[in-house]
Amino acid sequence: DSGVTQTPKHLITATGQRVTLRCSPRSGDLSVYWYQQSLDQGLQFLIQYYNGEERAKGNILERFSAQQFPDLHSELNLSSLELGDSALYFCASSVFSGRDPFYNEQFFGPGTRLTVL
Amino acid sequence: GNSVTQMEGPVTLSEEAFLTINCTYTATGYPSLFWYVQYPGEGLQLLLKATKADDKGSNKGFEATYRKETTSFHLEKGSVQVSDSAVYFCALNRDDKIIFGKGTRLHILP
């Protein structure tokens, strides 16, 4: 158990809908990362938040957005969903040193499996 | 741009065999390099990392050496166990971006 929790575990929805994925980091970790893992695109970094502020951005679509709240939990919002958004979405957390966002070890949650029908 | 290429799987070996999973990268400057492992039904775990040329990362019997001259970071283990069955991802970190290879599925037979 990494200490990172994600809800829900599974989500099934229809095209055009909007969903919210939730992540709670390990106790004491200020940094949260979101990743998408799909069969065709592989594993991709989406976005990182540190102590409530966006710190690094990867291949995140404009239809997707994220935020980190004062209690450090984070939400990933996916809107206007398409079939191709079906994937496993991982959240990770780390102790961020303030330099390289990927320098310190990240601890991954179990993921949310999103199926868009 | 930056990219990571790792050998396609699946790789199937018998227990106690020697393992090599090849990884090469393309990047400007001096990226940090990582190997992550994903066990069935779980998220990724950092296996080892190296942050500069000639560094050797090691953990749980696995090793990888950062070779700048060949732009490689091959993963090796001298004697694999059934419990090593998983998907292994090579990754690089440069300019606040992390890029993963497509993953190599490893099956170890008892």
Short mmCIF file of C-alpha atoms in Angstrom, two decimals:
data_model
loop_
_atom_site.label_atom_id
_atom_site.label_comp_id
_atom_site.label_asym_id
_atom_site.label_seq_id
_atom_site.Cartn_x
_atom_site.Cartn_y
_atom_site.Cartn_z
CA ASP A 1 0.00 0.00 0.00
CA SER A 2 1.60 3.25 -1.20
CA GLY A 3 -0.51 5.50 1.03
CA VAL A 4 -2.03 7.25 -1.99
CA THR A 5 -5.76 6.74 -2.39
CA GLN A 6 -7.85 7.24 -5.50
CA THR A 7 -11.60 7.17 -5.97
CA PRO A 8 -13.54 5.79 -7.66
CA LYS A 9 -11.81 2.57 -8.62
CA HIS A 10 -13.91 2.16 -11.76
CA LEU A 11 -16.00 4.64 -13.72
CA ILE A 12 -18.20 3.93 -16.71
CA THR A 13 -19.76 6.82 -18.56
CA ALA A 14 -20.91 7.94 -21.99
CA THR A 15 -19.34 10.14 -24.63
CA GLY A 16 -19.86 13.84 -24.06
CA GLN A 17 -20.10 13.47 -20.28
CA ARG A 18 -17.93 14.97 -17.56
CA VAL A 19 -16.31 13.09 -14.68
CA THR A 20 -14.16 13.93 -11.67
CA LEU A 21 -11.42 11.70 -10.34
CA ARG A 22 -10.17 12.18 -6.83
CA CYS A 23 -6.76 11.62 -5.26
CA SER A 24 -5.50 11.88 -1.69
CA PRO A 25 -1.71 12.01 -1.39
CA ARG A 26 0.43 10.35 1.23
CA SER A 27 0.47 12.14 4.54
CA GLY A 28 3.04 14.92 4.37
CA ASP A 29 3.45 14.92 0.58
CA LEU A 30 2.79 18.33 -0.95
CA SER A 31 3.12 17.34 -4.57
CA VAL A 32 0.55 15.48 -6.65
CA TYR A 33 0.98 14.14 -10.19
CA TRP A 34 -1.58 12.80 -12.65
CA TYR A 35 -0.87 10.20 -15.34
CA GLN A 36 -2.90 8.52 -18.07
CA GLN A 37 -2.18 4.94 -19.11
CA SER A 38 -3.82 3.66 -22.27
CA LEU A 39 -3.08 0.86 -24.70
CA ASP A 40 -2.39 3.11 -27.68
CA GLN A 41 -0.67 6.06 -25.99
CA GLY A 42 1.14 4.18 -23.25
CA LEU A 43 1.87 6.00 -20.01
CA GLN A 44 1.76 9.79 -20.17
CA PHE A 45 2.36 12.47 -17.59
CA LEU A 46 -0.53 14.94 -17.48
CA ILE A 47 0.10 17.53 -14.80
CA GLN A 48 1.73 18.21 -11.42
CA TYR A 49 0.54 20.37 -8.52
CA TYR A 50 2.63 21.48 -5.61
CA ASN A 51 0.98 22.88 -2.50
CA GLY A 52 -2.04 24.04 -4.43
CA GLU A 53 -0.31 25.49 -7.47
CA GLU A 54 0.36 24.04 -10.91
CA ARG A 55 4.07 23.21 -11.17
CA ALA A 56 4.60 21.18 -14.35
CA LYS A 57 2.46 20.34 -17.34
CA GLY A 58 2.65 17.39 -19.70
CA ASN A 59 0.35 16.14 -22.43
CA ILE A 60 -2.89 17.27 -20.86
CA LEU A 61 -5.76 18.03 -23.19
CA GLU A 62 -7.66 21.30 -22.92
CA ARG A 63 -10.80 19.29 -22.07
CA PHE A 64 -9.02 18.10 -18.94
CA SER A 65 -8.26 20.20 -15.88
CA ALA A 66 -7.00 19.58 -12.38
CA GLN A 67 -6.71 21.33 -9.07
CA GLN A 68 -5.23 20.77 -5.66
CA PHE A 69 -7.18 21.87 -2.61
CA PRO A 70 -5.94 23.34 0.69
CA ASP A 71 -6.12 19.92 2.32
CA LEU A 72 -3.79 18.75 -0.52
CA HIS A 73 -6.20 16.33 -2.13
CA SER A 74 -6.47 16.73 -5.89
CA GLU A 75 -9.16 16.30 -8.49
CA LEU A 76 -8.82 15.64 -12.20
CA ASN A 77 -11.80 16.80 -14.25
CA LEU A 78 -12.38 15.27 -17.65
CA SER A 79 -15.06 16.83 -19.84
CA SER A 80 -16.63 16.26 -23.26
CA LEU A 81 -15.43 12.71 -22.98
CA GLU A 82 -14.49 10.74 -26.06
CA LEU A 83 -14.03 7.02 -26.59
CA GLY A 84 -10.27 7.56 -26.72
CA ASP A 85 -10.27 8.90 -23.16
CA SER A 86 -10.88 5.38 -21.86
CA ALA A 87 -7.77 4.61 -19.82
CA LEU A 88 -6.33 4.01 -16.39
CA TYR A 89 -5.67 7.30 -14.60
CA PHE A 90 -3.02 7.27 -11.92
CA CYS A 91 -2.28 9.79 -9.24
CA ALA A 92 1.10 9.90 -7.52
CA SER A 93 2.50 12.00 -4.70
CA SER A 94 5.97 12.92 -3.58
CA VAL A 95 7.98 15.10 -1.28
CA PHE A 96 8.91 17.83 -3.71
CA SER A 97 12.34 19.29 -3.14
CA GLY A 98 11.66 22.48 -5.02
CA ARG A 99 13.97 21.68 -7.92
CA ASP A 100 13.37 18.96 -10.44
CA PRO A 101 9.72 17.84 -10.03
CA PHE A 102 10.61 14.22 -10.78
CA TYR A 103 13.78 14.05 -8.69
CA ASN A 104 12.17 12.55 -5.63
CA GLU A 105 10.45 9.18 -5.64
CA GLN A 106 6.79 9.28 -6.50
CA PHE A 107 4.31 6.95 -4.82
CA PHE A 108 1.50 5.83 -7.06
CA GLY A 109 -2.11 5.16 -6.19
CA PRO A 110 -3.99 2.11 -7.51
CA GLY A 111 -5.59 4.07 -10.34
CA THR A 112 -9.09 4.81 -11.60
CA ARG A 113 -10.18 2.85 -14.63
CA LEU A 114 -12.34 5.04 -16.86
CA THR A 115 -14.45 3.45 -19.57
CA VAL A 116 -16.21 5.74 -22.03
CA LEU A 117 -18.99 4.05 -24.00
CA GLY B 1 12.36 15.84 -29.14
CA ASN B 2 12.94 13.64 -26.12
CA SER B 3 11.99 9.97 -26.38
CA VAL B 4 12.56 6.56 -24.83
CA THR B 5 12.71 3.27 -26.71
CA GLN B 6 12.63 -0.03 -24.91
CA MET B 7 12.47 -3.57 -26.14
CA GLU B 8 9.06 -4.94 -26.95
CA GLY B 9 7.77 -7.76 -24.87
CA PRO B 10 6.67 -10.03 -23.61
CA VAL B 11 9.93 -11.45 -22.35
CA THR B 12 9.64 -14.97 -20.93
CA LEU B 13 12.44 -16.47 -18.86
CA SER B 14 12.90 -19.36 -16.48
CA GLU B 15 13.56 -18.71 -12.82
CA GLU B 16 17.23 -17.95 -12.05
CA ALA B 17 17.92 -16.85 -15.64
CA PHE B 18 19.82 -13.65 -16.44
CA LEU B 19 17.67 -10.68 -17.44
CA THR B 20 18.42 -7.76 -19.73
CA ILE B 21 15.78 -5.29 -20.83
CA ASN B 22 17.19 -2.77 -23.28
CA CYS B 23 16.41 0.92 -23.09
CA THR B 24 17.80 3.73 -25.24
CA TYR B 25 16.89 7.37 -25.12
CA THR B 26 17.02 10.55 -27.15
CA ALA B 27 17.30 13.79 -25.23
CA THR B 28 19.01 17.13 -25.24
CA GLY B 29 21.44 17.73 -22.44
CA TYR B 30 21.63 15.43 -19.45
CA PRO B 31 18.33 13.85 -18.46
CA SER B 32 17.75 11.77 -15.35
CA LEU B 33 16.89 8.16 -16.11
CA PHE B 34 14.56 5.79 -14.29
CA TRP B 35 13.21 2.28 -14.26
CA TYR B 36 9.71 1.79 -12.88
CA VAL B 37 7.95 -1.51 -12.26
CA GLN B 38 4.20 -2.16 -12.38
CA TYR B 39 2.93 -5.34 -10.73
CA PRO B 40 -0.46 -6.69 -11.81
CA GLY B 41 -3.33 -4.49 -10.66
CA GLU B 42 -1.07 -1.89 -9.06
CA GLY B 43 0.39 1.51 -9.80
CA LEU B 44 4.00 2.10 -10.72
CA GLN B 45 6.88 1.84 -8.26
CA LEU B 46 10.27 3.40 -8.73
CA LEU B 47 12.79 0.59 -9.11
CA LEU B 48 15.99 2.58 -9.58
CA LYS B 49 17.32 5.82 -11.01
CA ALA B 50 20.50 7.50 -12.21
CA THR B 51 21.00 11.22 -12.54
CA LYS B 52 24.30 11.56 -14.39
CA ALA B 53 26.56 9.75 -16.80
CA ASP B 54 28.22 6.56 -15.48
CA ASP B 55 25.92 6.47 -12.44
CA LYS B 56 24.70 3.00 -11.60
CA GLY B 57 21.26 2.63 -10.06
CA SER B 58 20.53 -0.56 -8.15
CA ASN B 59 17.70 -2.02 -6.10
CA LYS B 60 16.35 -5.52 -5.30
CA GLY B 61 19.11 -7.15 -7.36
CA PHE B 62 18.36 -5.02 -10.43
CA GLU B 63 20.99 -2.70 -11.88
CA ALA B 64 21.21 -0.16 -14.68
CA THR B 65 24.11 2.07 -15.72
CA TYR B 66 23.68 5.49 -17.35
CA ARG B 67 25.72 5.27 -20.56
CA LYS B 68 25.90 8.64 -22.26
CA GLU B 69 28.10 7.43 -25.11
CA THR B 70 25.48 4.88 -26.19
CA THR B 71 22.46 6.80 -24.80
CA SER B 72 21.38 3.66 -23.00
CA PHE B 73 20.10 2.58 -19.59
CA HIS B 74 19.67 -1.18 -19.85
CA LEU B 75 18.10 -3.03 -16.91
CA GLU B 76 19.83 -6.20 -15.71
CA LYS B 77 19.36 -8.81 -13.03
CA GLY B 78 21.58 -11.81 -12.50
CA SER B 79 18.95 -14.30 -11.33
CA VAL B 80 15.26 -13.57 -11.76
CA GLN B 81 12.46 -14.89 -9.57
CA VAL B 82 8.82 -15.62 -10.29
CA SER B 83 7.95 -12.58 -8.16
CA ASP B 84 9.76 -10.35 -10.70
CA SER B 85 6.95 -10.94 -13.21
CA ALA B 86 5.64 -7.46 -13.98
CA VAL B 87 5.77 -4.68 -16.55
CA TYR B 88 8.95 -2.61 -16.56
CA PHE B 89 9.07 0.99 -17.80
CA CYS B 90 12.16 2.96 -18.70
CA ALA B 91 11.73 6.72 -18.35
CA LEU B 92 13.64 9.97 -18.67
CA ASN B 93 13.18 13.31 -17.01
CA ARG B 94 14.20 16.51 -18.73
CA ASP B 95 12.92 20.09 -18.49
CA ASP B 96 10.24 19.20 -15.95
CA LYS B 97 8.75 16.54 -18.20
CA ILE B 98 8.87 12.80 -17.69
CA ILE B 99 8.65 10.52 -20.69
CA PHE B 100 8.05 6.79 -20.45
CA GLY B 101 8.87 3.96 -22.80
CA LYS B 102 6.02 1.68 -23.83
CA GLY B 103 6.84 -0.92 -21.18
CA THR B 104 8.18 -4.46 -21.34
CA ARG B 105 6.11 -7.28 -19.87
CA LEU B 106 8.24 -9.88 -18.12
CA HIS B 107 7.04 -13.44 -17.38
CA ILE B 108 9.16 -15.65 -15.17
CA LEU B 109 8.38 -19.36 -15.27
CA PRO B 110 9.03 -21.54 -12.20
#
